[in-house]
Amino acid sequence: MPISRLGLVVHGGRPEAVSGARTVRQWCARRGIGCVDIDVWQGQGSRRSGRDEVRAAGTPDLIVTLGGDGTFLRGARIAAKKNIQVLGVDLGKVGFLTETPVTDVEQALEAVHAGRSECEERMTLTMRASKLLEVPADTEQILCYGRGPALPPPPAQPDLVEDDTWGVALDVTALNDVVVEKLARDHQVSVGVYIAGRLLASYSADGVIVATPTGSTAYSFAAGGPVLSPRMRAVIFTPVAPHMTFNRTVIAGADEPIALRVLPHSGRAAVSVDGQPRGILDPGDWIGVIAAPEPLRLVRLAPANFYGRLRERMRLTDAPATAADGESAPLFRPTSPIPEDLHHLYFPPPPPPPLP
């Protein structure tokens, strides 16, 4: 994929990210490639929407993020608006989304520019709601404590004809999750949960999470949810500290919408998207979380090794009573033809030779 214009999202508080960004700018300058800093901040005390950021950046061919998973999610929110590929640069912390080491960023850009990279698609979520969301001024300071100002309220999808009976289609993209949670520390939120138009249960809980397979290793995992392969298409519902016997995760099909209604006796609830506060729900309000029609497109320079990353990032250790298995993986011989009875399965291709 020849690059003519590159967008850069940088965690300015991390010296290694700032240094890596300098390397990217120098690489672009040597090749006459336009490089623009994409910053969700617009002056002091306000922020821009994803569409505004893409417009301000001039719709780049590639977005490069330097930071942790939070920085990557910023870039993903922007890239998803225009189907732009994202390259996440890893700074060596606990993260699942960034994979290219910062020391290899120049080689990675060369590979992308020369067409030697692959594109991995990840499912995303979008939303409908009973009304346009907003964060009232009296609650923004509490919701955004330590995180800076909130993102602008999500507008309605600009290209859809509205039908009030189906709610308002919001211009929202979530790569990890959408969360409805309590506002007051001493109160729980009461939510009716509907899957594919049918009531599952009403929960009194600290919150409820609707996540993608990518988000299964984020908040949903911390709340006791399962880990799903990011290759899957599914929607994960996980309650957070529910006051009921049934506290299990439910995994719905990607074509099954999940609706969350704040019950009449509940207090107000906060809605966050990928960890960013996006609105307040009053009793009677609802949101619907659905699989977005378009995936996020991630740049990969080698076959994805999700399970190796899971083992590394979660510090999985073998039982003391066992010995480490030093043999090659059973049921996998990358250098031999796949037997006929295994043709229907996914096996990663052999890794490419190291970058020059």
mmCIF file with all atom_site columns, N, CA and C in Angstrom, residues 1 24 41 49 60 75 79 81 112 114 119 140-141 144 152 199 215 218 220 290 294 297-298 329 345 349:
data_model
loop_
_atom_site.group_PDB
_atom_site.id
_atom_site.type_symbol
_atom_site.label_atom_id
_atom_site.label_alt_id
_atom_site.label_comp_id
_atom_site.label_asym_id
_atom_site.label_entity_id
_atom_site.label_seq_id
_atom_site.pdbx_PDB_ins_code
_atom_site.Cartn_x
_atom_site.Cartn_y
_atom_site.Cartn_z
_atom_site.occupancy
_atom_site.B_iso_or_equiv
_atom_site.pdbx_formal_charge
_atom_site.auth_seq_id
_atom_site.auth_comp_id
_atom_site.auth_asym_id
_atom_site.auth_atom_id
_atom_site.pdbx_PDB_model_num
ATOM 1  N N  . MET A 1 1   ? 0.835   -1.189  0.000  1.00 0.00 ? 1   MET A N  1
ATOM 2  C CA . MET A 1 1   ? 0.000   0.000   0.000  1.00 0.00 ? 1   MET A CA 1
ATOM 3  C C  . MET A 1 1   ? 0.873   1.242   0.000  1.00 0.00 ? 1   MET A C  1
ATOM 4  N N  . VAL A 1 24  ? 9.305   8.703   12.842 1.00 0.00 ? 24  VAL A N  1
ATOM 5  C CA . VAL A 1 24  ? 8.287   8.592   11.786 1.00 0.00 ? 24  VAL A CA 1
ATOM 6  C C  . VAL A 1 24  ? 8.290   9.845   10.921 1.00 0.00 ? 24  VAL A C  1
ATOM 7  N N  . TRP A 1 41  ? -7.230  16.747  20.870 1.00 0.00 ? 41  TRP A N  1
ATOM 8  C CA . TRP A 1 41  ? -7.434  18.018  21.575 1.00 0.00 ? 41  TRP A CA 1
ATOM 9  C C  . TRP A 1 41  ? -7.560  19.149  20.564 1.00 0.00 ? 41  TRP A C  1
ATOM 10 N N  . SER A 1 49  ? -14.535 15.486  17.441 1.00 0.00 ? 49  SER A N  1
ATOM 11 C CA . SER A 1 49  ? -15.069 14.170  17.118 1.00 0.00 ? 49  SER A CA 1
ATOM 12 C C  . SER A 1 49  ? -14.129 13.463  16.145 1.00 0.00 ? 49  SER A C  1
ATOM 13 N N  . PRO A 1 60  ? -5.774  10.774  5.824  1.00 0.00 ? 60  PRO A N  1
ATOM 14 C CA . PRO A 1 60  ? -4.523  10.073  5.499  1.00 0.00 ? 60  PRO A CA 1
ATOM 15 C C  . PRO A 1 60  ? -4.771  8.634   5.042  1.00 0.00 ? 60  PRO A C  1
ATOM 16 N N  . GLY A 1 75  ? -6.605  6.467   17.937 1.00 0.00 ? 75  GLY A N  1
ATOM 17 C CA . GLY A 1 75  ? -6.387  6.362   16.505 1.00 0.00 ? 75  GLY A CA 1
ATOM 18 C C  . GLY A 1 75  ? -7.443  5.508   15.825 1.00 0.00 ? 75  GLY A C  1
ATOM 19 N N  . ALA A 1 79  ? -9.737  6.349   12.632 1.00 0.00 ? 79  ALA A N  1
ATOM 20 C CA . ALA A 1 79  ? -9.551  5.564   11.409 1.00 0.00 ? 79  ALA A CA 1
ATOM 21 C C  . ALA A 1 79  ? -10.839 4.904   10.949 1.00 0.00 ? 79  ALA A C  1
ATOM 22 N N  . LYS A 1 81  ? -13.754 5.904   10.903 1.00 0.00 ? 81  LYS A N  1
ATOM 23 C CA . LYS A 1 81  ? -14.704 6.782   10.211 1.00 0.00 ? 81  LYS A CA 1
ATOM 24 C C  . LYS A 1 81  ? -14.525 6.753   8.703  1.00 0.00 ? 81  LYS A C  1
ATOM 25 N N  . VAL A 1 112 ? 5.039   -1.519  4.889  1.00 0.00 ? 112 VAL A N  1
ATOM 26 C CA . VAL A 1 112 ? 3.698   -1.073  4.496  1.00 0.00 ? 112 VAL A CA 1
ATOM 27 C C  . VAL A 1 112 ? 3.763   -0.337  3.164  1.00 0.00 ? 112 VAL A C  1
ATOM 28 N N  . ALA A 1 114 ? 5.855   -0.592  0.807  1.00 0.00 ? 114 ALA A N  1
ATOM 29 C CA . ALA A 1 114 ? 6.227   -1.473  -0.297 1.00 0.00 ? 114 ALA A CA 1
ATOM 30 C C  . ALA A 1 114 ? 5.191   -2.565  -0.552 1.00 0.00 ? 114 ALA A C  1
ATOM 31 N N  . CYS A 1 119 ? -3.542  -6.969  6.204  1.00 0.00 ? 119 CYS A N  1
ATOM 32 C CA . CYS A 1 119 ? -4.589  -6.218  6.896  1.00 0.00 ? 119 CYS A CA 1
ATOM 33 C C  . CYS A 1 119 ? -5.447  -7.196  7.688  1.00 0.00 ? 119 CYS A C  1
ATOM 34 N N  . GLU A 1 140 ? -19.881 16.319  34.251 1.00 0.00 ? 140 GLU A N  1
ATOM 35 C CA . GLU A 1 140 ? -18.679 16.099  33.442 1.00 0.00 ? 140 GLU A CA 1
ATOM 36 C C  . GLU A 1 140 ? -17.422 16.076  34.289 1.00 0.00 ? 140 GLU A C  1
ATOM 37 N N  . GLN A 1 141 ? -17.347 16.975  35.266 1.00 0.00 ? 141 GLN A N  1
ATOM 38 C CA . GLN A 1 141 ? -16.129 17.047  36.082 1.00 0.00 ? 141 GLN A CA 1
ATOM 39 C C  . GLN A 1 141 ? -15.909 15.749  36.847 1.00 0.00 ? 141 GLN A C  1
ATOM 40 N N  . CYS A 1 144 ? -15.085 12.773  34.238 1.00 0.00 ? 144 CYS A N  1
ATOM 41 C CA . CYS A 1 144 ? -13.811 12.912  33.526 1.00 0.00 ? 144 CYS A CA 1
ATOM 42 C C  . CYS A 1 144 ? -12.645 13.202  34.452 1.00 0.00 ? 144 CYS A C  1
ATOM 43 N N  . PRO A 1 152 ? -16.839 15.236  22.465 1.00 0.00 ? 152 PRO A N  1
ATOM 44 C CA . PRO A 1 152 ? -18.126 15.864  22.149 1.00 0.00 ? 152 PRO A CA 1
ATOM 45 C C  . PRO A 1 152 ? -19.241 14.820  22.177 1.00 0.00 ? 152 PRO A C  1
ATOM 46 N N  . LEU A 1 199 ? -36.357 -10.149 26.358 1.00 0.00 ? 199 LEU A N  1
ATOM 47 C CA . LEU A 1 199 ? -35.787 -9.850  27.669 1.00 0.00 ? 199 LEU A CA 1
ATOM 48 C C  . LEU A 1 199 ? -34.947 -11.024 28.156 1.00 0.00 ? 199 LEU A C  1
ATOM 49 N N  . GLY A 1 215 ? -12.399 -6.663  22.780 1.00 0.00 ? 215 GLY A N  1
ATOM 50 C CA . GLY A 1 215 ? -12.581 -6.126  24.128 1.00 0.00 ? 215 GLY A CA 1
ATOM 51 C C  . GLY A 1 215 ? -12.710 -7.183  25.202 1.00 0.00 ? 215 GLY A C  1
ATOM 52 N N  . ALA A 1 218 ? -10.255 -6.758  27.930 1.00 0.00 ? 218 ALA A N  1
ATOM 53 C CA . ALA A 1 218 ? -10.237 -5.459  28.593 1.00 0.00 ? 218 ALA A CA 1
ATOM 54 C C  . ALA A 1 218 ? -11.155 -5.490  29.828 1.00 0.00 ? 218 ALA A C  1
ATOM 55 N N  . SER A 1 220 ? -14.261 -6.304  30.290 1.00 0.00 ? 220 SER A N  1
ATOM 56 C CA . SER A 1 220 ? -15.059 -7.520  30.433 1.00 0.00 ? 220 SER A CA 1
ATOM 57 C C  . SER A 1 220 ? -14.253 -8.626  31.119 1.00 0.00 ? 220 SER A C  1
ATOM 58 N N  . ILE A 1 290 ? -24.909 -2.626  18.751 1.00 0.00 ? 290 ILE A N  1
ATOM 59 C CA . ILE A 1 290 ? -24.966 -3.547  17.615 1.00 0.00 ? 290 ILE A CA 1
ATOM 60 C C  . ILE A 1 290 ? -23.604 -3.617  16.934 1.00 0.00 ? 290 ILE A C  1
ATOM 61 N N  . GLU A 1 294 ? -18.879 -2.026  9.274  1.00 0.00 ? 294 GLU A N  1
ATOM 62 C CA . GLU A 1 294 ? -17.505 -1.989  8.795  1.00 0.00 ? 294 GLU A CA 1
ATOM 63 C C  . GLU A 1 294 ? -16.544 -2.306  9.936  1.00 0.00 ? 294 GLU A C  1
ATOM 64 N N  . ARG A 1 297 ? -9.468  -1.858  10.455 1.00 0.00 ? 297 ARG A N  1
ATOM 65 C CA . ARG A 1 297 ? -8.447  -2.530  9.656  1.00 0.00 ? 297 ARG A CA 1
ATOM 66 C C  . ARG A 1 297 ? -7.076  -2.268  10.282 1.00 0.00 ? 297 ARG A C  1
ATOM 67 N N  . LEU A 1 298 ? -6.461  -3.329  10.810 1.00 0.00 ? 298 LEU A N  1
ATOM 68 C CA . LEU A 1 298 ? -5.171  -3.226  11.479 1.00 0.00 ? 298 LEU A CA 1
ATOM 69 C C  . LEU A 1 298 ? -4.060  -3.694  10.553 1.00 0.00 ? 298 LEU A C  1
ATOM 70 N N  . ALA A 1 329 ? 4.206   -27.414 18.397 1.00 0.00 ? 329 ALA A N  1
ATOM 71 C CA . ALA A 1 329 ? 2.785   -27.527 18.694 1.00 0.00 ? 329 ALA A CA 1
ATOM 72 C C  . ALA A 1 329 ? 2.174   -28.759 18.044 1.00 0.00 ? 329 ALA A C  1
ATOM 73 N N  . LEU A 1 345 ? -10.033 -25.899 8.669  1.00 0.00 ? 345 LEU A N  1
ATOM 74 C CA . LEU A 1 345 ? -9.581  -25.187 9.861  1.00 0.00 ? 345 LEU A CA 1
ATOM 75 C C  . LEU A 1 345 ? -8.636  -24.050 9.491  1.00 0.00 ? 345 LEU A C  1
ATOM 76 N N  . PRO A 1 349 ? -0.134  -18.952 8.579  1.00 0.00 ? 349 PRO A N  1
ATOM 77 C CA . PRO A 1 349 ? 0.955   -19.285 7.651  1.00 0.00 ? 349 PRO A CA 1
ATOM 78 C C  . PRO A 1 349 ? 2.301   -19.194 8.352  1.00 0.00 ? 349 PRO A C  1
#
